[in-house]
mmCIF file of C-alpha atoms in Angstrom:
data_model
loop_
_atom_site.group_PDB
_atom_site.id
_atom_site.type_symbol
_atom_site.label_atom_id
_atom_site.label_comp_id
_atom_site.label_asym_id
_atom_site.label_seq_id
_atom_site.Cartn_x
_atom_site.Cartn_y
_atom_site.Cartn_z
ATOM 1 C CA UNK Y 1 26.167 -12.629 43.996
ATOM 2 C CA UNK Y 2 22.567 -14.286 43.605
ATOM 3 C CA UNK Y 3 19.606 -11.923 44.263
ATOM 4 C CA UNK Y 4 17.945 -14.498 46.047
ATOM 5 C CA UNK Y 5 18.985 -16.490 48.661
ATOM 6 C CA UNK Y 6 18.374 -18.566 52.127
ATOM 7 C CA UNK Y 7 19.002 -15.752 54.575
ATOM 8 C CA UNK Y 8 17.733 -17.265 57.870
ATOM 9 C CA UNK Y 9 16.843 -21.339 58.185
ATOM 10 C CA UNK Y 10 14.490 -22.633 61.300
ATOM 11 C CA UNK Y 11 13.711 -25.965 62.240
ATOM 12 C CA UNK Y 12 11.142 -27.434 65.062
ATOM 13 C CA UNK Y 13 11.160 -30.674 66.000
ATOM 14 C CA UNK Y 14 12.073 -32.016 62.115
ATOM 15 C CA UNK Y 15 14.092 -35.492 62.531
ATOM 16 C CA UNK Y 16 16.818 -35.382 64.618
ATOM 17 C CA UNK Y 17 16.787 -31.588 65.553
ATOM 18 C CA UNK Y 18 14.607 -30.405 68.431
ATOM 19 C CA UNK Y 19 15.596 -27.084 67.358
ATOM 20 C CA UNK Y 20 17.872 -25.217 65.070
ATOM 21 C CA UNK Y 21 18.726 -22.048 63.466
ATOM 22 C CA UNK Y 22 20.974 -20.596 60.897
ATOM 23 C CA UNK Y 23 21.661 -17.048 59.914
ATOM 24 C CA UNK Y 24 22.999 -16.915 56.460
ATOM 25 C CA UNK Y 25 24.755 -14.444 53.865
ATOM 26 C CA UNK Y 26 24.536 -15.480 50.276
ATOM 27 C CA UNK Y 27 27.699 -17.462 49.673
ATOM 28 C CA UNK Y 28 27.289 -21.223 49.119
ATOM 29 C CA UNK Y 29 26.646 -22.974 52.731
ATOM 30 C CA UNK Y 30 29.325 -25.942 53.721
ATOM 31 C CA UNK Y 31 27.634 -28.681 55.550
ATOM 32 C CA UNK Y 32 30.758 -30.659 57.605
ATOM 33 C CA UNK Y 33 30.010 -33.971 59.723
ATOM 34 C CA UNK Y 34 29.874 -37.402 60.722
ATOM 35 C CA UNK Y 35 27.817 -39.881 58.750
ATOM 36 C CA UNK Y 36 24.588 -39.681 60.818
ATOM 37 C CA UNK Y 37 24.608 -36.107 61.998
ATOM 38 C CA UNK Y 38 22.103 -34.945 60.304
ATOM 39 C CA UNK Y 39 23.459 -32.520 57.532
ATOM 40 C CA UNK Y 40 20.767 -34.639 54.632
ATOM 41 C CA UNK Y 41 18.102 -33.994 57.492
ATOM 42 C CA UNK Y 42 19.127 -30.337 57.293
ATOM 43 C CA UNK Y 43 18.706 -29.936 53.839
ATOM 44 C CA UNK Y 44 16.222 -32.232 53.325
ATOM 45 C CA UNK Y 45 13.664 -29.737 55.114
ATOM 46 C CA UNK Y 46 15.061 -27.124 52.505
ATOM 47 C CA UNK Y 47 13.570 -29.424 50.159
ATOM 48 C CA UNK Y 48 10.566 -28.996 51.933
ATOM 49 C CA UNK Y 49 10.122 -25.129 51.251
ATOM 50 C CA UNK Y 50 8.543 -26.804 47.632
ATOM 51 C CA UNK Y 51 6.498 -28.858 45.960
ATOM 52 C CA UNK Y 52 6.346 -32.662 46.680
ATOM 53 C CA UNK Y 53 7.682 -34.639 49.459
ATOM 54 C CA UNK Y 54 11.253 -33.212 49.341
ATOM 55 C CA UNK Y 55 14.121 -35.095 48.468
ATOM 56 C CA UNK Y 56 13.427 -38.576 50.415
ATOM 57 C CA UNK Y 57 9.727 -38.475 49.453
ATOM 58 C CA UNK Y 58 9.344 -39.257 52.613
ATOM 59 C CA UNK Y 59 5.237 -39.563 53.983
ATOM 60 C CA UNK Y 60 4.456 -36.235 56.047
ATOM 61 C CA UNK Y 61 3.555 -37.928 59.353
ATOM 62 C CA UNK Y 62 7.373 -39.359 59.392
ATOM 63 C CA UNK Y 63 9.342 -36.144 59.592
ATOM 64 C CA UNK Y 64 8.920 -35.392 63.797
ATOM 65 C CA UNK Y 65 11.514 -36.011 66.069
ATOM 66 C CA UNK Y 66 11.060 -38.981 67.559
ATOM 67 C CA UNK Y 67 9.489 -38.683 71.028
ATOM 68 C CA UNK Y 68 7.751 -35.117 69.949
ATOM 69 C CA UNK Y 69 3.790 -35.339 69.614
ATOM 70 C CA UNK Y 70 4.752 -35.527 65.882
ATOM 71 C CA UNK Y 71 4.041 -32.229 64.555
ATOM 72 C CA UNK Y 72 7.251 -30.020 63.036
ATOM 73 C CA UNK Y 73 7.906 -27.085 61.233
ATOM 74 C CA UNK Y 74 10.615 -25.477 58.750
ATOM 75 C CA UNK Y 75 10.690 -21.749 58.008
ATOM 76 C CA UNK Y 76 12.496 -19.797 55.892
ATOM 77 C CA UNK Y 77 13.470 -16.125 55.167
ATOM 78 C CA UNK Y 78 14.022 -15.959 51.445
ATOM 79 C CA UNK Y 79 15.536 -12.745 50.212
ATOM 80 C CA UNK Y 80 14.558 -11.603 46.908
ATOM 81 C CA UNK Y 81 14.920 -8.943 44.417
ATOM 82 C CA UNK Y 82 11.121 -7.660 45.856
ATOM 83 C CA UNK Y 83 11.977 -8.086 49.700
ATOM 84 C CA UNK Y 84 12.391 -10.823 52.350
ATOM 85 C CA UNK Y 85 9.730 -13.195 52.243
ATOM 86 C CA UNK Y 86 8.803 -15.747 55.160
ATOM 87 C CA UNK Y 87 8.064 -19.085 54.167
ATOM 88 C CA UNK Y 88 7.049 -22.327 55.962
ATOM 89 C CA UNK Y 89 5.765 -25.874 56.036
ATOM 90 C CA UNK Y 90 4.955 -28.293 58.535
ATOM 91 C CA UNK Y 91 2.402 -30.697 60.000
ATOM 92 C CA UNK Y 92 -1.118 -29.460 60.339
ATOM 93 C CA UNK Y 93 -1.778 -32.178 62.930
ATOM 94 C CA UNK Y 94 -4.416 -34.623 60.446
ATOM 95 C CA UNK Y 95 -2.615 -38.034 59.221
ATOM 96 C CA UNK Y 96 0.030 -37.136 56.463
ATOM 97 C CA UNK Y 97 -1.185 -33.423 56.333
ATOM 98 C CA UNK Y 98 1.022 -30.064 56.093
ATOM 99 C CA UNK Y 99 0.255 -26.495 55.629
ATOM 100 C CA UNK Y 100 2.152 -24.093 54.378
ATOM 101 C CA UNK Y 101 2.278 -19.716 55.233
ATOM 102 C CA UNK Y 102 3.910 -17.405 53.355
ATOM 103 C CA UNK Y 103 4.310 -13.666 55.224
ATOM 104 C CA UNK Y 104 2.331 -15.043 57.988
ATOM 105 C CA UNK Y 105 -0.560 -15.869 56.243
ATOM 106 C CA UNK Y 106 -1.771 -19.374 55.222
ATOM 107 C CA UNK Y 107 -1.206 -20.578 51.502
ATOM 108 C CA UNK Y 108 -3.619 -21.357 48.818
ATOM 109 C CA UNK Y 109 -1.570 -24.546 47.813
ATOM 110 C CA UNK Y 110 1.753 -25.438 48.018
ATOM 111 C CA UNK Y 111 3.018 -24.378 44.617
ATOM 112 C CA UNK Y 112 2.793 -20.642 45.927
ATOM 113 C CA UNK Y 113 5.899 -21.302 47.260
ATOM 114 C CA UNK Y 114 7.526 -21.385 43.914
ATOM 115 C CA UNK Y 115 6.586 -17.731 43.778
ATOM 116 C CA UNK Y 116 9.661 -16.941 45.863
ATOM 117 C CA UNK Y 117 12.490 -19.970 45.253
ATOM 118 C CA UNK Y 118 13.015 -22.962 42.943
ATOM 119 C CA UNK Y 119 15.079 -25.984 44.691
ATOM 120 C CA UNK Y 120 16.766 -28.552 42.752
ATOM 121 C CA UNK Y 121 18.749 -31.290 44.777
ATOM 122 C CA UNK Y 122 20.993 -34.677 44.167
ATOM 123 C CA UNK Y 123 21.965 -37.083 46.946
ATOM 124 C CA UNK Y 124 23.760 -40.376 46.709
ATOM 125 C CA UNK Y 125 20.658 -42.043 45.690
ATOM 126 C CA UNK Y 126 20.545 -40.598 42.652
ATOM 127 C CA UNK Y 127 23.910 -42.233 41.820
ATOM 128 C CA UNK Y 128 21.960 -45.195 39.988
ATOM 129 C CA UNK Y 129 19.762 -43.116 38.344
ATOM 130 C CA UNK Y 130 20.640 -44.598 34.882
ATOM 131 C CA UNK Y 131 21.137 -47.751 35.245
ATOM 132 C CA UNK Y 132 18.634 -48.232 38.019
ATOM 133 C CA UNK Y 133 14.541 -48.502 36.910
ATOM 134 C CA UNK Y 134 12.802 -46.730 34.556
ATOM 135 C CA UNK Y 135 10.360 -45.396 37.703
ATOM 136 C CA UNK Y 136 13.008 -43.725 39.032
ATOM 137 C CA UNK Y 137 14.380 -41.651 35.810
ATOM 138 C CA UNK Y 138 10.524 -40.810 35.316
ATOM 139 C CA UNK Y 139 10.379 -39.568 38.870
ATOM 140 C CA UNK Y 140 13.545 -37.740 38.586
ATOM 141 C CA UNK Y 141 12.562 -35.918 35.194
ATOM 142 C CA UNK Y 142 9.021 -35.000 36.596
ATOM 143 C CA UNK Y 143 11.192 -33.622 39.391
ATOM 144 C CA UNK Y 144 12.797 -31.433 36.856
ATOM 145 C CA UNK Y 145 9.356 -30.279 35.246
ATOM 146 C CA UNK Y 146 7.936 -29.843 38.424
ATOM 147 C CA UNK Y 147 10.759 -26.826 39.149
ATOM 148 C CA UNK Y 148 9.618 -25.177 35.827
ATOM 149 C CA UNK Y 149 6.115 -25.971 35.649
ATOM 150 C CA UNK Y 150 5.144 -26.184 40.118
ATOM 151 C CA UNK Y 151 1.958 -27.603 39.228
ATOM 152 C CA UNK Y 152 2.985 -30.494 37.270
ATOM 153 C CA UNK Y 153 3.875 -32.837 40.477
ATOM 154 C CA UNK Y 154 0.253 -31.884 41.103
ATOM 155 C CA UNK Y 155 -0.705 -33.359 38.056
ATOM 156 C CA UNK Y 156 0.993 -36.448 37.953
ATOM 157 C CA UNK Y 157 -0.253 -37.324 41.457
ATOM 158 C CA UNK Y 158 -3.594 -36.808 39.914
ATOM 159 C CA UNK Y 159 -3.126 -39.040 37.250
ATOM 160 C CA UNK Y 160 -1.927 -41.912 39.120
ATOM 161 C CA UNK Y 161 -5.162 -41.569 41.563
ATOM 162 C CA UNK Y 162 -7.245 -41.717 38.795
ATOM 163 C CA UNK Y 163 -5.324 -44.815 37.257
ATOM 164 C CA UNK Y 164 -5.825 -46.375 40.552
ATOM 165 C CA UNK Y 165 -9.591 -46.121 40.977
ATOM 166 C CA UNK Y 166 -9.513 -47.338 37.249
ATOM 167 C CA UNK Y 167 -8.003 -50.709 38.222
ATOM 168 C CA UNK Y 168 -10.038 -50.933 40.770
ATOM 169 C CA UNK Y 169 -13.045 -50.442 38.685
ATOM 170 C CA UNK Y 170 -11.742 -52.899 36.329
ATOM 171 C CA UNK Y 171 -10.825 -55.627 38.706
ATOM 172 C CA UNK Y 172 -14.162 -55.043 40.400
ATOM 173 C CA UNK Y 173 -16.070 -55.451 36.982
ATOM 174 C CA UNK Y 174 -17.318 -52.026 37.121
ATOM 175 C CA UNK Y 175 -19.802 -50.221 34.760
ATOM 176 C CA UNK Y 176 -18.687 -49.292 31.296
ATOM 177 C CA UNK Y 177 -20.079 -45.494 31.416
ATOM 178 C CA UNK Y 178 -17.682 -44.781 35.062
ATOM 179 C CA UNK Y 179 -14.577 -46.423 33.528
ATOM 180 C CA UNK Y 180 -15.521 -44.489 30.185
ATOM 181 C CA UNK Y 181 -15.453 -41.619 32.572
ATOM 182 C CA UNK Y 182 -12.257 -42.007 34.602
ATOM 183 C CA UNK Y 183 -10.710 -42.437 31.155
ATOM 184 C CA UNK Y 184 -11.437 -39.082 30.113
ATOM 185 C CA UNK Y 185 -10.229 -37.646 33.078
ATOM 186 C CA UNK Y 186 -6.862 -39.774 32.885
ATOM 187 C CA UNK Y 187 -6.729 -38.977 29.487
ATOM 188 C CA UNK Y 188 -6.554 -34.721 29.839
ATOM 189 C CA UNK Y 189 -4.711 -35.434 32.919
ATOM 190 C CA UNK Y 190 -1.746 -37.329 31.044
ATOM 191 C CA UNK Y 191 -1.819 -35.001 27.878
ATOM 192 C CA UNK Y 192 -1.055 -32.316 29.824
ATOM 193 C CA UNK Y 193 1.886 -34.199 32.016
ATOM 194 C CA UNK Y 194 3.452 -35.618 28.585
ATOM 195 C CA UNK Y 195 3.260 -32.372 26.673
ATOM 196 C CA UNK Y 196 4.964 -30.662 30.067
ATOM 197 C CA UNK Y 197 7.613 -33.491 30.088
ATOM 198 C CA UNK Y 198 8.226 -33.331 26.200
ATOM 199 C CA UNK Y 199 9.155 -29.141 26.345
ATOM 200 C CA UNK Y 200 10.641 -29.074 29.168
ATOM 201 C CA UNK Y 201 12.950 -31.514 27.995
ATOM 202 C CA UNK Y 202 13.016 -29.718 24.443
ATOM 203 C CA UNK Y 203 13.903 -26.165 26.040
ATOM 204 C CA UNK Y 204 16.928 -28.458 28.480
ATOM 205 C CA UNK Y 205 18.437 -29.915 24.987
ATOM 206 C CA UNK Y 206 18.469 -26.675 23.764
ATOM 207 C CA UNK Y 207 20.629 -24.875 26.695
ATOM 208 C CA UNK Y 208 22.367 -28.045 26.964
ATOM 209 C CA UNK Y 209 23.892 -27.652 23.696
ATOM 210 C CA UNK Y 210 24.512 -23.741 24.118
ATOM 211 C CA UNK Y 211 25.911 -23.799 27.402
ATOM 212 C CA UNK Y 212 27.405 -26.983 28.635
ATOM 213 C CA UNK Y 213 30.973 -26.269 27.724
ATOM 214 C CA UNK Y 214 30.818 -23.716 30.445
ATOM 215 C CA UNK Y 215 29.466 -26.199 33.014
ATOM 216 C CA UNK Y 216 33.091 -28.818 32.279
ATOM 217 C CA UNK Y 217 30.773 -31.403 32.702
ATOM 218 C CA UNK Y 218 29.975 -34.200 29.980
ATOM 219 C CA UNK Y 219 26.960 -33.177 27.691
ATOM 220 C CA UNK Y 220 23.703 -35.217 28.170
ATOM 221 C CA UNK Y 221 21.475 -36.084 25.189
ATOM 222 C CA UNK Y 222 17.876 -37.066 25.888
ATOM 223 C CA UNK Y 223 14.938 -39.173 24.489
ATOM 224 C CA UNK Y 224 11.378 -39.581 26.000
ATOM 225 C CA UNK Y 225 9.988 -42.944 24.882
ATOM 226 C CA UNK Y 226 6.766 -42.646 23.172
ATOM 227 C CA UNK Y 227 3.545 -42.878 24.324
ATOM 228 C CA UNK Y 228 2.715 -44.791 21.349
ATOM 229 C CA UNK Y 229 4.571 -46.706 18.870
ATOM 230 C CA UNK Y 230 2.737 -46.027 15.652
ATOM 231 C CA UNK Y 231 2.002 -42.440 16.090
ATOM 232 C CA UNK Y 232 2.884 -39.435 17.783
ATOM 233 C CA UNK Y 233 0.310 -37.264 18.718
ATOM 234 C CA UNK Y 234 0.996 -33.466 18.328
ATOM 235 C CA UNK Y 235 -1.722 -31.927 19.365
ATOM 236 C CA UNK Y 236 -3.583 -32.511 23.532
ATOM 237 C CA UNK Y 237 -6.831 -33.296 21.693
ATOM 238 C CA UNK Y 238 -5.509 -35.996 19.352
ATOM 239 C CA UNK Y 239 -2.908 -37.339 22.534
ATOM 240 C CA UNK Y 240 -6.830 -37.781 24.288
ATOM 241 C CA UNK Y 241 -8.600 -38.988 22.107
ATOM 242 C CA UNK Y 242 -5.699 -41.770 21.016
ATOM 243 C CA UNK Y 243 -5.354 -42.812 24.847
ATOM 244 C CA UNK Y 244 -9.562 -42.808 25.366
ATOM 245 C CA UNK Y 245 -10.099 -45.172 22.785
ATOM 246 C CA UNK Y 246 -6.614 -47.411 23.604
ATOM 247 C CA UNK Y 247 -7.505 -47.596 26.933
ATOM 248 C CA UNK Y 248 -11.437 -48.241 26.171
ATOM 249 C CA UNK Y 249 -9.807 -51.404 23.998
ATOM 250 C CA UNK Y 250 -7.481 -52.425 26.041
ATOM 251 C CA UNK Y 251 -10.025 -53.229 29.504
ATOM 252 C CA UNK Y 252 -10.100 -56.650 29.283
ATOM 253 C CA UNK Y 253 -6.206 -57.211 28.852
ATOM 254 C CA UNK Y 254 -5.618 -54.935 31.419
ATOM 255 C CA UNK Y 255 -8.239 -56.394 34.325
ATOM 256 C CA UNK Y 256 -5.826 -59.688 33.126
ATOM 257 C CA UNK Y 257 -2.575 -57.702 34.372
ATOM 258 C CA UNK Y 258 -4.079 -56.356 36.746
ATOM 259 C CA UNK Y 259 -2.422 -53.063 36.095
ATOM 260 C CA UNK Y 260 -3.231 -49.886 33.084
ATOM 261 C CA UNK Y 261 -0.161 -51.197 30.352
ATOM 262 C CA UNK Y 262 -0.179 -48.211 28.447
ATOM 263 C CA UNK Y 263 -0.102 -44.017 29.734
ATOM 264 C CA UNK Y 264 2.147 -41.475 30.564
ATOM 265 C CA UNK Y 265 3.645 -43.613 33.812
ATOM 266 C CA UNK Y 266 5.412 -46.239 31.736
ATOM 267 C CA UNK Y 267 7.674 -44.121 29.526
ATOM 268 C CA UNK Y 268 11.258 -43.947 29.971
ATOM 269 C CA UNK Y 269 14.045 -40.903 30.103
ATOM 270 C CA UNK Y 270 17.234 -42.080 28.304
ATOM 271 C CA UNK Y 271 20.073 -40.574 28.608
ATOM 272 C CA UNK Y 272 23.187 -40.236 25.917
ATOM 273 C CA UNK Y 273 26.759 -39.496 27.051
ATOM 274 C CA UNK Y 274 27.085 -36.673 24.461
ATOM 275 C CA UNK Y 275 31.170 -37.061 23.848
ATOM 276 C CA UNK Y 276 31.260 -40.778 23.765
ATOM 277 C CA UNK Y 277 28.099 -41.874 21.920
ATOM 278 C CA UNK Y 278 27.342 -44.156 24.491
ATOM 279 C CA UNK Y 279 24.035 -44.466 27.343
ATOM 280 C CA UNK Y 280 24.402 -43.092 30.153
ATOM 281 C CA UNK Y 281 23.827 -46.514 31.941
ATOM 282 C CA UNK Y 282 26.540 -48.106 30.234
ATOM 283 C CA UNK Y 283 29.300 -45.576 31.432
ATOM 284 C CA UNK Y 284 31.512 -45.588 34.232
ATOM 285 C CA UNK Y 285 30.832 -44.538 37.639
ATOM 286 C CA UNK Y 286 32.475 -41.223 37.815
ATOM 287 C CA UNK Y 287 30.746 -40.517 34.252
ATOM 288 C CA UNK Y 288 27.506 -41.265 35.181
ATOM 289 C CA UNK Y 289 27.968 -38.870 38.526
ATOM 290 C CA UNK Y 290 29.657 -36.354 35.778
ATOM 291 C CA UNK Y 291 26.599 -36.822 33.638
ATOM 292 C CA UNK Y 292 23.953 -35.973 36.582
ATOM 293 C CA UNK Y 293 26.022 -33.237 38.091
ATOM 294 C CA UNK Y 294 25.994 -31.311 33.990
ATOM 295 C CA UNK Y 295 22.065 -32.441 33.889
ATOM 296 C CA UNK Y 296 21.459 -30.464 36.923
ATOM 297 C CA UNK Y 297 23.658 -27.371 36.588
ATOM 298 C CA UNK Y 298 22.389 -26.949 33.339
ATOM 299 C CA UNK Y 299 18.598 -27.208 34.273
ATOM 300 C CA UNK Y 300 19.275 -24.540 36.858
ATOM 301 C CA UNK Y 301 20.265 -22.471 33.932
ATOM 302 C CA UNK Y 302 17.235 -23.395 32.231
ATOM 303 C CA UNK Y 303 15.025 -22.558 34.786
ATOM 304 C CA UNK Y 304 16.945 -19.279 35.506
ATOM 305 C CA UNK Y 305 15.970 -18.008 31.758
ATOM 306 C CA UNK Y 306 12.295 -19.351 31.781
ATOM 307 C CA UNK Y 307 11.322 -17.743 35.263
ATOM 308 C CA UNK Y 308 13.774 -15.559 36.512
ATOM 309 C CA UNK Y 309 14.417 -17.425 39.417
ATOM 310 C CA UNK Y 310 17.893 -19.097 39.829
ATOM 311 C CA UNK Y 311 16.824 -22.349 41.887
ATOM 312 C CA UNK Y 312 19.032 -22.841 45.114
ATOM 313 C CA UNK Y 313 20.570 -26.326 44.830
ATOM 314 C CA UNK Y 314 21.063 -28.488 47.545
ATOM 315 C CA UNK Y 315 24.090 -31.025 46.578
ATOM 316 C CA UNK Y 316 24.464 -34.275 49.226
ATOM 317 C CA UNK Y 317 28.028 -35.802 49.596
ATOM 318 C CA UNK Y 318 28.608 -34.158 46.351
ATOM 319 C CA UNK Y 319 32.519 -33.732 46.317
ATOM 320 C CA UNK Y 320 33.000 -36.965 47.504
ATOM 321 C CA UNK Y 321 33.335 -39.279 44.517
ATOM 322 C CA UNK Y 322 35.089 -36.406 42.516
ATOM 323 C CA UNK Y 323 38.507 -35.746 41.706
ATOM 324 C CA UNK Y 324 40.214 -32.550 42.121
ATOM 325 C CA UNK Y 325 39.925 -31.018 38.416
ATOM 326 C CA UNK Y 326 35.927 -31.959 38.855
ATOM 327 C CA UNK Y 327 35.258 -30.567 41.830
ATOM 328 C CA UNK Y 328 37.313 -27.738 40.707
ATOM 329 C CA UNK Y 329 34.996 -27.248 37.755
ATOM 330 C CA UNK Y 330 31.804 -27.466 39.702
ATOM 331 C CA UNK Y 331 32.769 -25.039 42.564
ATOM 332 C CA UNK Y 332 33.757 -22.217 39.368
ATOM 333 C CA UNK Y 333 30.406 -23.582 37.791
ATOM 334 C CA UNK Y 334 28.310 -22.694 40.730
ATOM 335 C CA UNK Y 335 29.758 -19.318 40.740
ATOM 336 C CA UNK Y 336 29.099 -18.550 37.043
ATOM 337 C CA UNK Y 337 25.226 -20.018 38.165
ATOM 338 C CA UNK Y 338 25.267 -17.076 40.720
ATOM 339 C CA UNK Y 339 22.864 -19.040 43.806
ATOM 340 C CA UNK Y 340 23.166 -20.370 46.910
ATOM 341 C CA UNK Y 341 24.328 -24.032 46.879
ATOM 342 C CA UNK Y 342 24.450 -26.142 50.000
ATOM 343 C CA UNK Y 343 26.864 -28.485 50.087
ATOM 344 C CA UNK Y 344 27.447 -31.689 52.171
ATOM 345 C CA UNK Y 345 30.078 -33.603 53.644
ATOM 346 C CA UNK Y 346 32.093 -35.498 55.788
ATOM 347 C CA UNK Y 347 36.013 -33.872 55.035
ATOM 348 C CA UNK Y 348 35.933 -30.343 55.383
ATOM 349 C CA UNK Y 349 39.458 -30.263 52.790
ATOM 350 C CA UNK Y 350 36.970 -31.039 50.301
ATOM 351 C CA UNK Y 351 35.824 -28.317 50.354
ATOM 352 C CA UNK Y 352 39.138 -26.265 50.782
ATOM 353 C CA UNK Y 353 39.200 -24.677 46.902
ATOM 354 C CA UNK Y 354 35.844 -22.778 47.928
ATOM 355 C CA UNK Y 355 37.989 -20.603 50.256
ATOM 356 C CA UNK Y 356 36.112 -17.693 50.799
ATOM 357 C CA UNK Y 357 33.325 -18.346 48.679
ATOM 358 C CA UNK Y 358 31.509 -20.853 51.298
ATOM 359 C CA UNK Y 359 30.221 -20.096 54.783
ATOM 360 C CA UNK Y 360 30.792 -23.634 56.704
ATOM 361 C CA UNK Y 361 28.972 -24.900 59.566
ATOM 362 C CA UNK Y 362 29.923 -28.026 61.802
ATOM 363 C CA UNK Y 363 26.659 -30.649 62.329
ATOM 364 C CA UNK Y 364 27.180 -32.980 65.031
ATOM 365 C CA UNK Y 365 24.053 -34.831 66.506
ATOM 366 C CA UNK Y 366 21.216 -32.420 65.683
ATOM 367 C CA UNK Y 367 23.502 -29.515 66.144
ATOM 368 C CA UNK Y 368 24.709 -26.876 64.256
ATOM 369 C CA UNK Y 369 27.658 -24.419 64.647
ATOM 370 C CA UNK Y 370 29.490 -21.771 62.431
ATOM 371 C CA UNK Y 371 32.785 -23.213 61.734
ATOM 372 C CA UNK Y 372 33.808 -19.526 60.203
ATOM 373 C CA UNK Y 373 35.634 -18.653 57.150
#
């Protein structure tokens, strides 16, 4: 039984709900309807309850029902091993703006809500993920950080402003001393992003190779590219100092490009089918999905041993592209995990080997009803 869970869900005005409410025990939740219906939409503002833009990244100012005067809300009642705790987001009103309370009173910043739960998600999106661009696996695997470290999607939102104002600065001919200036600033900003990418993925090879026989999902091997090809800093003050004076020499080809050609947003994750030798991108279909699915359930795991807090996962059309004996092995998988996973899809039978383990509700057009068992 997890100790902490999603014991009562409320939603104002968020996409296609005007309003709706769940009351939840700790089993895994069962999400059952229509393309459409709005089960993603449902745990989408889940997603909300941390840090980022949830699981569509999706701009602020876009998540009202349509018709409403645009602003929404999500709470939560998490139950811990310390007590319930009342969370919630939603639009303060300003232009791509949300707040966010916790027990009624207003948050410092949004990674207080990490305090309480961790969320990890997939959706069908995700399906490309390695054979798709490298953006993407960078976004995904700062995704991953960001549920260890809550500050680190902080961070690399910082870094790209910077980056941004230093193009600008370049394309605008600006003076030498500000661009020597917003270099030093990108420069602590991406040593500590790359040094929070490189752990986290050292600590997830390491439980990956302990534990991912228990998962019966294929084992993942990972590789950061490197930040620079003829060294490899170890240290934040000698990954600075190399950037400063790269970027420093590098102005001119860069205000060519138009673009900063070298930093912490143009490596790339790859990923190793473990058993076969072979990248992940290269691999069938139903491997890849295999892949992502053992990525994820062993990350929980990680995250579970480095801050005590199993993160609730929130799996989109997951059993849909599976065959029995997988989605047999993730359902036993989640219970070994011990948290609340929500689940959707559009064939209840999918879902049938759960049996008692699942509570199941029935979403049909912004609506929500037990369907029991």
């Amino acid at each position: 039984m997890p100790d902490r869970y999603i014991s009562r869900l409320r939603l104002s005005a968020f996409r296609n709900y005007t309003s709706a409410a769940l009351d939840l025990d700790p089993r895994h939740v069962v999400l059952v309807g229509e393309n459409g219906a709005g089960k993603t939409n449902l745990i989408e503002a889940i997603s909300l309850l941390s840090p980022g833009r949830g699981l569509r990244r999706a701009a602020f100012e876009t998540l009202a029902l349509s018709g409403s005067d645009g602003i929404w809300a999500v709470a939560a009642t998490i139950e811990t091993p310390f007590g319930p705790a009342d969370i919630g987001t939603g639009a303060t009103g300003d232009a791509g703006g949300r707040r966010v309370r916790i027990n009624g009173a207003n948050a410092r910043s949004v990674e207080e809500m990490s305090d309480y739960l961790r969320i990890l998600w997939l959706t069908p999106a995700m399906d490309g993920l390695f054979s798709g661009p490298a953006s993407d696996r960078r976004r995904f695997l700062d995704r991953l950080v960001t549920t260890l470290i809550p500050g680190h999607s902080a961070a690399v939102n910082d870094f790209d402003k910077a980056m941004r104002q230093r193009n600008r600065l370049l394309d605008e001919g600006g003076d030498p001393a500000w661009l020597s200036a917003i270099e030093a600033q990108m420069a602590e900003i991406a040593s500590a992003v790359h040094f929070a990418r490189t752990d986290s993925l050292g600590h997830l090879q390491a439980v990956m190779t302990a534990n991912v026989a228990d998962t019966g999902f294929p084992e993942a091997l990972f590789d950061l590219s490197p930040l620079f090809e003829d060294f490899a800093p170890e240290t934040s003050s000698a990954l600075e100092a190399g950037l400063i004076a790269r970027w420093r020499d590098a102005r001119a080809l860069d205000r060519a490009a138009g673009r900063t050609t070298l930093g912490p947003h143009r490596v790339d994750l790859a990923v190793t089918h473990g058993g076969k030798a072979m990248p992940a991108g290269l691999c069938s279909t139903g491997e890849q999905k295999a892949l992502l699915i053992g990525l994820v359930l062993i990350h929980a795991r990680l995250v579970q041993q480095m801050t005590g807090i199993t993160p609730i996962l929130l799996l989109d059309e997951i059993a849909a592209h599976l065959d029995p004996r997988r989605r047999a092995a993730l359902f036993d998988a989640l219970e070994r995990l011990e948290t609340q996973c929500w689940m959707t899809g559009t064939d209840p039978v999918l879902f049938d080997e759960l049996g008692a383990r699942a509570q199941r509700f029935s979403v049909s057009e912004g609506h929500v009803a037990p369907l029991g068992g």
